[in-house]
Amino acid sequence: MSDSQPDGSGVVFEDPDYRLAVVDLLGVIAYGELSAFESLVDDAKLAPTVRDKVEMAAMASLEFGHVARLHDRIRELGSDPFEAMAPFERAIDLFHAHTAPSDWNEGLVKAYVGDGLAADFYREIAAYLDAETRDLIIASLDDSGQAVFAVRHIRQAIDDDPKLSGRLALWGRRLMGEALTQAQHVAAERDALSALLAGGIDRPGLDLAAIGRMFTRITERHNERMAEVGLSA
Amino acid sequence: MSDSQPDGSGVVFEDPDYRLAVVDLLGVIAYGELSAFESLVDDAKLAPTVRDKVEMAAMASLEFGHVARLHDRIRELGSDPFEAMAPFERAIDLFHAHTAPSDWNEGLVKAYVGDGLAADFYREIAAYLDAETRDLIIASLDDSGQAVFAVRHIRQAIDDDPKLSGRLALWGRRLMGEALTQAQHVAAERDALSALLAGGIDRPGLDLAAIGRMFTRITERHNERMAEVGLSA
């Protein structure tokens, strides 16, 4: 077969449902990174110093750098990246519209929690994919110190003003709730993605119990992240 | 001399006024690129399609990529990049506050005219500097197709709606006027930069007539850029 890859991923792409699901997945990740880029640049305006602003803008730029590689892969799979992103624009735009930070600390928590949640979710799904797609997705989740930067600043802010922790803990719960709401909308509307999770003839899938365990793991990691900065989840 | 460079630039940096002036210049360019980045990402929100938004965001990301290299060079010269940028924040922030585009076409003209003006001005000054600084400045002005993208879209917009040309021509004049106003504030306040233009013992400077000719050249190039997209300057 002319289109099979050395790693055998050409074989799985002969299944049109699989190809469609991977294009969907790369589309949602690409639009997610594009939106994260815009939202981080916006939130960087809340930075107390130009130095902090530059650090957040650097994280934003890194997210944007991933978009081009995801688009290239979507084109290799024979689809248009902008068409692939389109079905996810509404849910992701709504997530950001509903979670606009009102100050720098909320922006930091959003960068930290939002990026972490997205990365956990995509990593869970990537485990069910061909090696090439999996590697691309894992590489596109590299946050280059975003978490370290956020953790240091959030901890410092809470040390300086312990009253902050109640408000930021609530904010973290709101971010988690909004992310789950939008993820459910996407799952309900995108059959290809749901089918991917359900598996195929040659691919193991997730039954309902396995999906339940996956969400439990994602929630546990969210709680660990909140605890890491001294916030109750 | 331990700090002289193969190209002899170490010699010119023995003049503390020269070093100070170069740090000033790199500081204003770095803050200019940082602000252009933020402003382009903001203006990208006005894009009619996600495709256009991604193109403008890519130009923004490129501007941001230059900031780190300018900062590195400022550090090599023994100064702090954030202190070097600080004196120019007010003038550049005011430029952007006074020239926030009200729609996508104004944003395109701003990206095209603003970037072109800044590049012309820095290129003129770079001609008076040591080779290493000059090369760094020229590299940091690489717009990677920003002008081509803007020209194509502005022309198309005027083709589609010829009435636009009057409003966009006025807008271009406003951008030029605001840029000159802020440049004059900077020149009046930053002795080191003014001294750089005036020259030193071993360096040729610009007398008033030469400065006048420089501004004439910059204005002429602005007019050419406006004509290129079918606008009267």
XYZ file of C-alpha atoms in Angstrom:
466
model
C 0.000 0.000 0.000
C 1.518 3.247 -1.154
C 0.299 5.295 1.801
C 1.362 3.034 4.630
C 3.879 4.532 7.017
C 6.963 2.811 8.467
C 5.144 2.696 11.812
C 2.123 1.059 10.247
C -0.084 4.135 10.706
C -0.988 4.012 7.006
C -2.987 0.891 7.775
C -5.232 2.485 10.380
C -5.841 5.458 8.066
C -7.458 3.086 5.570
C -10.405 3.162 7.940
C -12.193 6.389 6.850
C -13.862 6.770 10.238
C -10.490 6.705 11.919
C -9.076 9.316 9.540
C -12.124 11.510 10.162
C -11.818 11.141 13.912
C -8.114 12.032 13.871
C -8.805 15.109 11.710
C -11.508 16.097 14.215
C -9.152 15.628 17.115
C -6.319 17.597 15.489
C -8.874 20.278 14.557
C -10.122 20.714 18.108
C -6.575 20.776 19.518
C -5.464 23.320 16.882
C -8.404 25.629 17.549
C -7.843 25.153 21.285
C -4.213 26.245 20.958
C -5.146 29.181 18.730
C -7.718 30.351 21.285
C -5.349 29.759 24.182
C -2.825 31.935 22.343
C -5.312 34.797 21.989
C -6.583 34.445 25.502
C -3.059 34.380 27.015
C -2.069 37.523 25.091
C -5.240 39.221 26.359
C -4.615 38.097 29.923
C -0.977 39.217 29.687
C -2.325 42.785 29.628
C -3.293 42.281 33.269
C 0.342 41.594 34.216
C 1.692 43.798 37.025
C 5.051 44.267 35.248
C 6.340 44.214 31.677
C 8.571 41.295 32.739
C 5.533 39.172 33.713
C 3.766 40.243 30.545
C 6.687 39.042 28.422
C 6.719 35.666 30.231
C 3.023 35.130 29.553
C 3.374 36.337 25.962
C 6.212 33.828 25.481
C 3.890 31.003 26.594
C 1.249 32.313 24.196
C 3.701 32.341 21.311
C 4.659 28.758 22.022
C 0.993 27.677 21.820
C 0.715 29.441 18.495
C 3.801 27.634 17.217
C 1.984 24.311 17.632
C -0.919 25.396 15.434
C 1.097 25.316 12.188
C 2.317 21.752 12.809
C -1.197 20.511 13.584
C -2.452 22.223 10.411
C 0.293 20.576 8.348
C -0.731 17.150 9.625
C -4.407 17.802 8.881
C -3.407 18.709 5.295
C -1.330 15.513 5.032
C -4.463 13.588 5.979
C -6.254 15.246 3.068
C -8.406 17.755 4.924
C -8.535 21.532 5.209
C -7.370 22.709 8.636
C -9.883 25.569 8.785
C -12.762 23.247 7.993
C -11.398 20.826 10.588
C -11.368 23.548 13.260
C -14.776 25.041 12.410
C -17.017 22.575 14.309
C -15.219 23.383 17.572
C -15.092 27.169 17.366
C -18.370 27.741 19.158
C -17.654 25.539 22.188
C -14.120 26.852 22.672
C -15.123 30.495 22.116
C -17.886 30.028 24.689
C -15.420 28.528 27.168
C -13.266 31.664 26.890
C -16.234 34.050 26.892
C -17.468 32.452 30.121
C -14.060 32.417 31.792
C -12.570 35.854 31.100
C -10.282 36.550 34.085
C -10.993 39.720 36.015
C -7.411 40.130 37.217
C -3.864 38.824 36.781
C -4.221 36.069 39.407
C -7.353 34.667 37.787
C -5.469 34.787 34.486
C -2.609 32.765 35.990
C -4.983 30.160 37.429
C -6.740 29.914 34.069
C -3.446 29.458 32.190
C -2.405 26.784 34.675
C -5.684 24.889 35.158
C -7.009 25.277 31.616
C -3.811 24.178 29.954
C -3.441 21.278 32.399
C -6.989 20.024 31.848
C -6.690 20.195 28.072
C -3.327 18.407 28.145
C -4.646 15.607 30.395
C -7.669 15.086 28.192
C -5.729 14.968 24.910
C -3.083 12.704 26.431
C -5.791 10.238 27.480
C -7.208 10.163 23.956
C -3.765 10.033 22.320
C -3.176 6.660 23.995
C -5.757 5.169 21.590
C -4.114 6.512 18.420
C -1.433 5.512 15.922
C 2.131 6.337 16.948
C 2.641 9.275 14.572
C -0.527 11.098 15.622
C 0.196 10.353 19.254
C 3.710 11.822 19.057
C 2.441 14.976 17.335
C -0.234 15.485 19.983
C 2.158 14.909 22.878
C 4.646 17.387 21.331
C 1.905 19.973 20.889
C 1.124 19.779 24.606
C 4.608 20.859 25.660
C 3.930 23.867 27.879
C 7.560 24.983 28.185
C 7.457 26.032 31.805
C 3.962 27.563 31.752
C 2.950 25.527 34.809
C 6.151 26.338 36.715
C 5.704 30.054 36.052
C 2.040 29.990 37.087
C 2.628 27.890 40.224
C 5.365 30.219 41.469
C 3.247 33.350 40.950
C -0.020 31.945 42.321
C 1.711 30.670 45.478
C 3.401 34.028 45.967
C 0.107 35.884 45.517
C -1.621 33.675 48.125
C 1.323 34.098 50.527
C 1.006 37.857 50.154
C -2.771 37.843 50.585
C -4.171 34.608 52.107
C -7.774 35.822 51.573
C -7.185 35.267 47.826
C -7.268 31.488 48.204
C -11.047 31.277 48.692
C -11.798 33.322 45.584
C -9.208 31.524 43.432
C -10.449 28.091 44.600
C -13.969 29.033 43.449
C -12.503 30.293 40.183
C -10.710 26.963 39.638
C -13.984 25.092 40.152
C -15.720 27.362 37.669
C -12.995 26.690 35.075
C -13.374 22.937 35.585
C -17.162 23.138 35.342
C -17.110 25.225 32.182
C -14.521 22.934 30.558
C -16.691 19.863 31.273
C -19.814 21.594 29.958
C -18.160 22.501 26.668
C -16.468 19.085 26.356
C -19.885 17.423 26.690
C -21.320 19.630 23.936
C -18.461 18.625 21.655
C -18.790 14.913 22.470
C -22.560 15.004 21.886
C -22.225 16.685 18.492
C -19.149 15.037 17.008
C -19.923 11.433 16.153
C -16.442 10.770 14.736
C -14.756 11.693 18.022
C -17.235 9.640 20.047
C -16.698 6.706 17.712
C -12.957 7.031 18.179
C -13.364 6.580 21.910
C -15.685 3.631 21.299
C -13.004 1.850 19.224
C -13.101 0.018 15.872
C -12.555 -3.434 14.401
C -8.791 -3.358 14.951
C -8.655 -0.804 17.706
C -9.502 -1.153 21.346
C -12.133 1.311 22.515
C -13.435 2.599 25.792
C -16.632 1.225 27.278
C -18.696 3.433 29.560
C -16.870 2.187 32.645
C -13.516 3.029 31.039
C -14.757 6.522 30.090
C -15.869 6.963 33.684
C -12.412 5.983 34.936
C -10.832 8.394 32.466
C -12.871 11.313 33.827
C -12.019 10.234 37.368
C -8.308 10.368 36.508
C -8.694 13.803 34.872
C -10.563 15.116 37.920
C -7.925 13.696 40.272
C -5.155 15.400 38.347
C -7.096 18.665 38.433
C -7.366 18.322 42.213
C -3.634 17.648 42.478
C -2.900 20.751 40.403
C -5.122 22.891 42.624
C -3.461 21.451 45.759
C -0.036 22.190 44.253
C -0.802 25.928 44.425
C -2.515 25.653 47.810
C -6.120 25.754 46.593
C -8.897 23.332 47.512
C -10.515 21.883 44.400
C 41.201 44.665 24.766
C 39.302 41.695 26.081
C 35.911 42.881 24.921
C 36.739 43.827 21.387
C 34.879 41.897 18.747
C 36.325 40.401 15.549
C 34.474 43.104 13.619
C 35.989 45.830 15.796
C 32.670 46.672 17.457
C 34.329 46.246 20.859
C 36.210 49.451 20.143
C 33.130 51.588 19.629
C 31.579 50.156 22.809
C 34.471 51.640 24.804
C 32.640 54.915 24.338
C 30.075 54.759 27.174
C 27.767 57.198 25.377
C 27.705 54.932 22.358
C 26.912 51.860 24.475
C 24.120 53.778 26.199
C 22.685 54.955 22.910
C 22.704 51.444 21.442
C 21.003 50.062 24.568
C 18.391 52.817 24.201
C 17.863 51.986 20.559
C 17.560 48.231 21.175
C 15.202 49.020 24.083
C 12.852 51.119 21.956
C 12.863 48.556 19.130
C 12.196 45.689 21.583
C 9.299 47.500 23.240
C 8.008 48.483 19.816
C 7.994 44.844 18.688
C 6.388 43.693 21.945
C 3.616 46.283 21.529
C 3.209 45.505 17.842
C 2.757 41.852 18.837
C -0.003 42.694 21.309
C -1.661 45.112 18.966
C -1.626 42.668 16.025
C -3.158 39.910 18.164
C -5.858 42.364 19.248
C -6.508 43.486 15.698
C -6.586 39.860 14.517
C -9.874 39.571 16.433
C -11.413 41.830 13.784
C -10.530 39.318 11.044
C -13.493 38.253 8.884
C -12.339 34.601 8.843
C -10.294 32.320 11.088
C -7.866 31.954 8.147
C -7.162 35.720 8.113
C -6.897 35.710 11.883
C -4.263 32.985 11.776
C -2.256 34.914 9.164
C -2.234 38.055 11.294
C -1.455 36.056 14.442
C 1.500 34.475 12.606
C 2.887 37.956 11.863
C 2.380 38.863 15.511
C 4.256 35.775 16.660
C 7.162 36.653 14.406
C 7.427 40.131 15.967
C 7.479 38.533 19.392
C 10.275 36.183 18.309
C 12.521 39.205 17.717
C 12.067 40.491 21.257
C 14.123 37.716 22.876
C 17.121 38.319 20.577
C 17.061 42.070 21.217
C 16.884 41.367 24.960
C 19.857 38.995 24.749
C 21.946 41.671 23.041
C 20.979 44.285 25.643
C 22.140 41.850 28.355
C 25.424 41.262 26.488
C 25.956 45.015 26.583
C 25.594 44.879 30.374
C 22.105 46.337 30.746
C 18.724 45.036 31.863
C 16.285 44.747 28.941
C 13.275 45.787 31.007
C 15.054 48.910 32.256
C 16.127 49.591 28.683
C 12.522 49.396 27.427
C 10.973 51.396 30.278
C 11.688 54.937 28.993
C 9.787 54.195 25.774
C 6.710 52.500 27.152
C 4.667 55.673 27.493
C 5.224 56.978 23.953
C 4.603 53.604 22.309
C 1.567 52.816 24.485
C 0.146 56.234 23.586
C 0.731 55.570 19.885
C -1.350 52.382 20.131
C -4.007 53.951 22.375
C -4.460 56.746 19.821
C -4.530 54.419 16.826
C -6.802 51.529 17.835
C -8.366 50.319 14.557
C -12.162 50.314 14.456
C -12.333 47.513 11.883
C -10.299 44.874 10.060
C -9.293 47.177 7.186
C -7.967 49.854 9.529
C -6.071 47.078 11.305
C -4.492 45.956 8.035
C -3.465 49.517 7.123
C -1.991 49.957 10.591
C -0.011 46.702 10.372
C 1.282 47.736 6.940
C 1.981 51.440 7.490
C 3.073 51.227 11.131
C 5.481 48.380 10.559
C 6.839 50.053 7.418
C 7.433 53.382 9.147
C 9.173 51.782 12.110
C 11.354 49.660 9.821
C 12.380 52.676 7.678
C 13.268 54.707 10.732
C 15.355 51.997 12.413
C 17.092 51.165 9.133
C 18.109 54.817 8.756
C 19.589 54.861 12.258
C 21.209 51.434 11.869
C 23.400 52.837 9.097
C 25.284 54.829 11.768
C 26.031 51.816 13.989
C 28.649 49.081 14.338
C 28.186 46.049 12.078
C 26.936 43.629 14.743
C 24.234 45.963 16.047
C 23.254 46.891 12.514
C 22.822 43.235 11.481
C 20.724 42.476 14.560
C 18.449 45.449 13.878
C 18.044 44.613 10.202
C 17.199 40.973 11.101
C 14.636 42.120 13.656
C 12.847 44.140 10.971
C 12.141 41.091 8.816
C 8.366 41.197 8.386
C 8.035 37.784 6.740
C 5.347 38.679 4.262
C 3.348 41.014 6.513
C 3.389 43.739 3.847
C 2.443 41.338 1.033
C -0.494 39.998 3.050
C -1.691 43.498 3.957
C -1.307 44.895 0.423
C -3.316 42.057 -1.095
C -6.170 42.436 1.409
C -6.314 46.242 1.386
C -6.406 46.348 -2.422
C -9.149 43.741 -2.479
C -11.191 45.651 0.107
C -10.919 48.886 -1.924
C -11.832 47.014 -5.113
C -14.924 45.654 -3.388
C -15.904 49.024 -1.916
C -14.184 52.031 -3.560
C -15.687 54.419 -0.970
C -13.290 52.873 1.555
C -10.275 54.591 0.016
C -11.111 58.053 1.383
C -11.513 56.828 4.939
C -8.399 54.609 4.803
C -6.308 57.435 3.296
C -7.279 59.662 6.233
C -6.471 56.800 8.588
C -3.002 56.431 7.030
C -2.331 60.130 7.567
C -3.437 59.844 11.167
C -1.038 56.915 11.712
C 1.848 58.922 10.213
C 1.005 61.990 12.304
C 0.755 60.028 15.534
C 4.036 58.202 14.818
C 5.847 61.510 14.248
C 4.354 63.035 17.395
C 5.522 60.147 19.569
C 8.933 59.971 17.856
C 9.474 63.653 18.659
C 8.628 63.049 22.328
C 11.175 60.234 22.447
C 13.882 62.282 20.692
C 13.297 65.254 23.019
C 13.585 63.131 26.163
C 16.345 60.670 25.298
C 19.662 62.494 25.144
C 21.614 59.316 24.377
C 19.624 58.631 21.232
C 19.845 62.235 20.091
C 23.599 62.196 20.720
C 23.868 59.039 18.625
C 22.340 60.840 15.689
C 24.658 63.801 16.294
C 27.739 61.550 16.066
C 30.901 61.218 18.180
C 34.668 61.700 17.913
C 35.128 58.654 15.682
C 31.650 58.432 14.287
C 29.981 60.515 11.652
C 26.786 62.162 12.807
C 23.826 63.852 11.239
C 23.601 67.608 11.117
C 20.175 69.232 11.029
C 20.128 69.219 7.246
C 20.886 65.495 7.186
C 18.139 64.808 9.744
C 15.780 66.809 7.551
C 16.738 64.684 4.533
C 16.217 61.520 6.555
C 12.656 62.549 7.435
C 12.032 63.470 3.810
C 13.111 59.972 2.755
C 10.906 58.352 5.424
C 7.929 60.456 4.310
C 8.537 59.593 0.670
C 8.602 55.893 1.443
C 5.385 56.263 3.425
C 3.787 57.911 0.388
C 5.016 55.083 -1.842
C 3.521 52.514 0.524
C 0.187 54.305 0.523
C 0.231 54.524 -3.294
C 1.033 50.806 -3.475
C -2.372 50.024 -1.975
C -4.139 52.738 -3.965
C -4.383 55.347 -1.211
C -3.348 58.996 -1.423
C -0.929 59.903 1.365
